[in-house]
CSV table of N, CA and C in Angstrom, one decimal:
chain,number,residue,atom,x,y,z
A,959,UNK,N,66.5,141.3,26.0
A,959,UNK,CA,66.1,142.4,26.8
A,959,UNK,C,66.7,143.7,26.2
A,960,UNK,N,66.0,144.7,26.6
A,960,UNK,CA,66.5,146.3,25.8
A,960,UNK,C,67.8,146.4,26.6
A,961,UNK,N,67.6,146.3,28.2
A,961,UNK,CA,68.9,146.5,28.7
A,961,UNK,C,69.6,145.3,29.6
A,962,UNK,N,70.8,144.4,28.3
A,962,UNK,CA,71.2,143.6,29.5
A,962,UNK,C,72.2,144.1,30.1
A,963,UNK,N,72.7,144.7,30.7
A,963,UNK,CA,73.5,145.2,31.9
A,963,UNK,C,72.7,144.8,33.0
A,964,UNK,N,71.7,145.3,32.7
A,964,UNK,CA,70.8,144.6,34.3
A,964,UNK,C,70.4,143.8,34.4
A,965,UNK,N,70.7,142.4,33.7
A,965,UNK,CA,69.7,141.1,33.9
A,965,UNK,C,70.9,139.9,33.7
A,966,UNK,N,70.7,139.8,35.3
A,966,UNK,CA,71.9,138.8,35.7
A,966,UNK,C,71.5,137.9,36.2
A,967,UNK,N,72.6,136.8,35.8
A,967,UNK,CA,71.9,135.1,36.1
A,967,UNK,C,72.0,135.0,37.8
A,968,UNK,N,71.1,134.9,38.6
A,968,UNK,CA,70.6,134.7,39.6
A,968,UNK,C,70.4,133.2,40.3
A,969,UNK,N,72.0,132.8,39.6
A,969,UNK,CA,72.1,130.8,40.2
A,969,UNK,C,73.3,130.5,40.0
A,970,UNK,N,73.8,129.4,40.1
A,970,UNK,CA,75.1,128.4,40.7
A,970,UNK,C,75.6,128.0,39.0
A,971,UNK,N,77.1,128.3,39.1
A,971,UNK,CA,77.2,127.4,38.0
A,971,UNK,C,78.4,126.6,38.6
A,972,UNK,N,78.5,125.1,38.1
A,972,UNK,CA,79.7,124.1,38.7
A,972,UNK,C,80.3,123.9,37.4
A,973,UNK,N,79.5,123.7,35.9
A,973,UNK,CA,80.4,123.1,35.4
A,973,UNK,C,80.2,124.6,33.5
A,974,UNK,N,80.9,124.8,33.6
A,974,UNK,CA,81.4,125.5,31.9
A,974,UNK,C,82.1,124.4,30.7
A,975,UNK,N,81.7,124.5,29.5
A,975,UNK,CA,81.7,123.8,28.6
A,975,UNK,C,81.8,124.7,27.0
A,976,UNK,N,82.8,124.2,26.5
A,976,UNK,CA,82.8,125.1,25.6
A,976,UNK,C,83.1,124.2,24.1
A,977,UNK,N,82.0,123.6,23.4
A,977,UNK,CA,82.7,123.1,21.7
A,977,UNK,C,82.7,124.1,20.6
A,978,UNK,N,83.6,123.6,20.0
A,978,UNK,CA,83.8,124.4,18.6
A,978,UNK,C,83.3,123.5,17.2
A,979,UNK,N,81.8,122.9,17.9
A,979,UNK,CA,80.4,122.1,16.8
A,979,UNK,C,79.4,122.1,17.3
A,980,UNK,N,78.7,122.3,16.8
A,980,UNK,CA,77.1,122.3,16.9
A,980,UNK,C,76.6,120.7,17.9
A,981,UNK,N,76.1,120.8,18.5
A,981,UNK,CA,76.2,119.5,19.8
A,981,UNK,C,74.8,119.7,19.8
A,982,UNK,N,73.9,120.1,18.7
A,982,UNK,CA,72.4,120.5,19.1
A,982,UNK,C,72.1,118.5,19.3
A,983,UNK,N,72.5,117.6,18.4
A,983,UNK,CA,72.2,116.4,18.7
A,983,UNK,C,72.1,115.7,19.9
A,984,UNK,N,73.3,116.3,20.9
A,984,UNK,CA,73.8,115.1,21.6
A,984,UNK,C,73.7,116.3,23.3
A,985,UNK,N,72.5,117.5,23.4
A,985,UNK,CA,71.9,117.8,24.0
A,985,UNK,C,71.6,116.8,25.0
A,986,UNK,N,70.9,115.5,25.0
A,986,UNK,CA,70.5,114.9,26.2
A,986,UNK,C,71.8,114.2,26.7
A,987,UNK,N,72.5,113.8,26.1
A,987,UNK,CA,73.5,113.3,26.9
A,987,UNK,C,74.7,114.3,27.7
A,988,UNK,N,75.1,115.2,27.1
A,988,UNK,CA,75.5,116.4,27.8
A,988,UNK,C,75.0,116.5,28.9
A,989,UNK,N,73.5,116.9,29.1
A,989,UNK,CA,73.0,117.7,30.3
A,989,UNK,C,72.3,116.4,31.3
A,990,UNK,N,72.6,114.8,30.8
A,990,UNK,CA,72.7,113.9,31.6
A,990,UNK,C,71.4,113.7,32.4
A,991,UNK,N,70.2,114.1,32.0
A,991,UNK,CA,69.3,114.5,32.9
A,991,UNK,C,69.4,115.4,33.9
A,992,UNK,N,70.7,116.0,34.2
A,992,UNK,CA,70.7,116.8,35.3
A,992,UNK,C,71.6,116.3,35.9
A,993,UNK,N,72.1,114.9,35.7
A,993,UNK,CA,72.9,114.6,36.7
A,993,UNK,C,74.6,115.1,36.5
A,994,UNK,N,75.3,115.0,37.7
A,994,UNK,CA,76.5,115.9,37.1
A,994,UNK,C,77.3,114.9,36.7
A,995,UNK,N,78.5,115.0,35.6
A,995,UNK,CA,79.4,113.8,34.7
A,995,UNK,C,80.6,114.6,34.3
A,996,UNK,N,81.3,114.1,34.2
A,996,UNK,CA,82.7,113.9,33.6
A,996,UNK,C,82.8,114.5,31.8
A,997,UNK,N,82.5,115.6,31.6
A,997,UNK,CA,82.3,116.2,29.9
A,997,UNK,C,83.2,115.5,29.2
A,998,UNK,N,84.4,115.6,29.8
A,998,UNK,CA,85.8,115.5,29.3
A,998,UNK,C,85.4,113.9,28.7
A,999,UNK,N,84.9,112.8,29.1
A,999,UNK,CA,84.8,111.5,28.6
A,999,UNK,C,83.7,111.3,27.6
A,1000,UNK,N,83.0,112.1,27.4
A,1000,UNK,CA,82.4,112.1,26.2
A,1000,UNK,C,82.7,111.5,24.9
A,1001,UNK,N,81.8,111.2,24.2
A,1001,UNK,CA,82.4,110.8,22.9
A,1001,UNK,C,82.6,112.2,21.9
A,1002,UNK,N,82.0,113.3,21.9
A,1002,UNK,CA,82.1,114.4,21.5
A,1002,UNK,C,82.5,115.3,22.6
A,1003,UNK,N,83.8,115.3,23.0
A,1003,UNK,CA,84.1,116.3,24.1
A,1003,UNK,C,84.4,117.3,23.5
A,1004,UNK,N,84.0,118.4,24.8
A,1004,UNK,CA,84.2,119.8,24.8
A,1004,UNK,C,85.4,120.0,24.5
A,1005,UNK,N,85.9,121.5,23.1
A,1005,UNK,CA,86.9,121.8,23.2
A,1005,UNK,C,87.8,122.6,24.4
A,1006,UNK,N,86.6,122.8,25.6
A,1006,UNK,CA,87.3,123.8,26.8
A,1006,UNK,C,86.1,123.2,28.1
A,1007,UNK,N,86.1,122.8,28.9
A,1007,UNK,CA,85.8,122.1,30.0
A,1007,UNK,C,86.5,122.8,31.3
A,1008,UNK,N,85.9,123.6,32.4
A,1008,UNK,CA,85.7,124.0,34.0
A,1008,UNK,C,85.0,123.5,34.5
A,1009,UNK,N,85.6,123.0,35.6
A,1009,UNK,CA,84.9,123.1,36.5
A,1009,UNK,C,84.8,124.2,38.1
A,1010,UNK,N,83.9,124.4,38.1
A,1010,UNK,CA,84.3,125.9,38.7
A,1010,UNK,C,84.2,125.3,40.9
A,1011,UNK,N,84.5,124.2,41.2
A,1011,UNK,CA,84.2,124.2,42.1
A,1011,UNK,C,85.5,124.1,43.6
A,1012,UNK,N,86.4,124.9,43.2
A,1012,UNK,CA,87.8,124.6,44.3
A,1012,UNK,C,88.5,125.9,44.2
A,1013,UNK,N,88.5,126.7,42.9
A,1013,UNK,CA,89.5,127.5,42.9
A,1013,UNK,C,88.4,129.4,42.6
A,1014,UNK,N,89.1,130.2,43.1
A,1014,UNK,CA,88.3,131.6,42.8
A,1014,UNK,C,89.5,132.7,42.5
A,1015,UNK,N,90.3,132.2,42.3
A,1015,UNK,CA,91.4,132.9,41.0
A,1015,UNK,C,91.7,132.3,39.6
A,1016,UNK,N,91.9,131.0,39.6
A,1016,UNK,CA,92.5,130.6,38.1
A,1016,UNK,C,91.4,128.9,38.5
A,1017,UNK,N,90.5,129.0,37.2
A,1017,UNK,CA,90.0,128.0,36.9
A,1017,UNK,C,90.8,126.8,35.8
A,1018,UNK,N,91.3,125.4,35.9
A,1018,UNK,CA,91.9,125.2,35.0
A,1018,UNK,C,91.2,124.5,33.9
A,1019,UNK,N,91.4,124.9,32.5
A,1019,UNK,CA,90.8,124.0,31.8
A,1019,UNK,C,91.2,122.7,31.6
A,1020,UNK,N,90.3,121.8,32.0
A,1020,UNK,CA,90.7,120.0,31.7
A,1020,UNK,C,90.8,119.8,30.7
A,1021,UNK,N,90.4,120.5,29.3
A,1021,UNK,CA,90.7,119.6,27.6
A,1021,UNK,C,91.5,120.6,26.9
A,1022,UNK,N,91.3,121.8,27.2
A,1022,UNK,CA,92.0,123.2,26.6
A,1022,UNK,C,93.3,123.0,26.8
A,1023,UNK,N,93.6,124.4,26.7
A,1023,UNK,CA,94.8,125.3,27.4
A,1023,UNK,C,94.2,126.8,28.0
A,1024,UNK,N,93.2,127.1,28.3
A,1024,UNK,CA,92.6,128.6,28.3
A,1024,UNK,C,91.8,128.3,29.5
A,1025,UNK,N,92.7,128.7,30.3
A,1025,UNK,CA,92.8,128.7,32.2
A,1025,UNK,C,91.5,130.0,32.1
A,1026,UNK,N,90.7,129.6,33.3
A,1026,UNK,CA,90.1,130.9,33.3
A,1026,UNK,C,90.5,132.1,34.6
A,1027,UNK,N,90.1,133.3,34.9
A,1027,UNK,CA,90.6,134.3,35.9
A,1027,UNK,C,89.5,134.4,36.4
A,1028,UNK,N,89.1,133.6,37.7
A,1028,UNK,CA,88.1,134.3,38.4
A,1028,UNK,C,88.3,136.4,38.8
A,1029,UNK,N,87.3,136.9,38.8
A,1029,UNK,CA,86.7,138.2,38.5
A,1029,UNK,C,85.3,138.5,40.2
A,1030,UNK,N,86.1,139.3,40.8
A,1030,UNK,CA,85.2,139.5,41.9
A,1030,UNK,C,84.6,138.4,42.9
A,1031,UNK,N,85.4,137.2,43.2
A,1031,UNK,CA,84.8,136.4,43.7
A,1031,UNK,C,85.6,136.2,44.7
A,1032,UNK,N,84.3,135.3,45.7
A,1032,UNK,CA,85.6,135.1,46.9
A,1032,UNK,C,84.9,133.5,47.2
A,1033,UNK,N,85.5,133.0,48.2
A,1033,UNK,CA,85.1,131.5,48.8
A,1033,UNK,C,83.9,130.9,49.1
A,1034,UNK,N,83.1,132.1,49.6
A,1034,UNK,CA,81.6,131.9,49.6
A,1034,UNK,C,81.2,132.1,48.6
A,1035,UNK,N,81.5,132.2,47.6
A,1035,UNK,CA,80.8,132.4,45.8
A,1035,UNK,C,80.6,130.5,46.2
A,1036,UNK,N,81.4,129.8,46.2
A,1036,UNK,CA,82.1,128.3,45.5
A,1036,UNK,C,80.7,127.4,46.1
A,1037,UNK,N,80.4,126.4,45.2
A,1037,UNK,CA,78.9,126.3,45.7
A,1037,UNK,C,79.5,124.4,45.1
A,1038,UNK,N,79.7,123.2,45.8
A,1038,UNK,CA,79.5,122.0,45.4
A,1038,UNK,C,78.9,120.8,45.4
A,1039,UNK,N,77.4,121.4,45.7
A,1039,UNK,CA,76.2,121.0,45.2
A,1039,UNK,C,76.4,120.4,44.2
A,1040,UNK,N,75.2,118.8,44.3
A,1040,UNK,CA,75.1,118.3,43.2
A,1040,UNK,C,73.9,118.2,42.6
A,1041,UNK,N,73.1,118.5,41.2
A,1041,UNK,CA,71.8,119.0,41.1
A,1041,UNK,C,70.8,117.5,41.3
């Protein structure tokens, strides 16, 4: 888009994932059909894994060390729906 400042994701996220390899292969098992899973047990786990669903200050990472800072959010952000 010419201008993304204005074009914001408009949906729920539960889970963040972060590798440092190309995972273009192993696309279906990741995204599980949709169903939600455990990244961290993978056979190619993420180097940085959130789950964004309990906390709206400090997210922790499960495989990392690189805690995230929730940014403008409050309690009714936290959504734990399962898709």
């Amino acid at each position: 888009a010419s201008n993304v400042h204005n074009n914001y994701f408009g949906g729920a996220i539960n889970q963040v994932a972060i590798w440092g390899t190309d995972e273009t292969a192993n696309l279906s098992t990741i995204y599980n059909s949709g169903a939600t899973q455990n990244l961290s047990l993978l056979t190619s786990a993420p180097t940085h894994y959130y789950e964004i669903e309990t906390s709206v200050t400090t997210i922790s990472d499960i495989e990392g060390n690189a805690d995230l800072t929730g940014y403008n959010f409050s309690n009714t952000d936290l959504v734990t729906d399962t898709p």
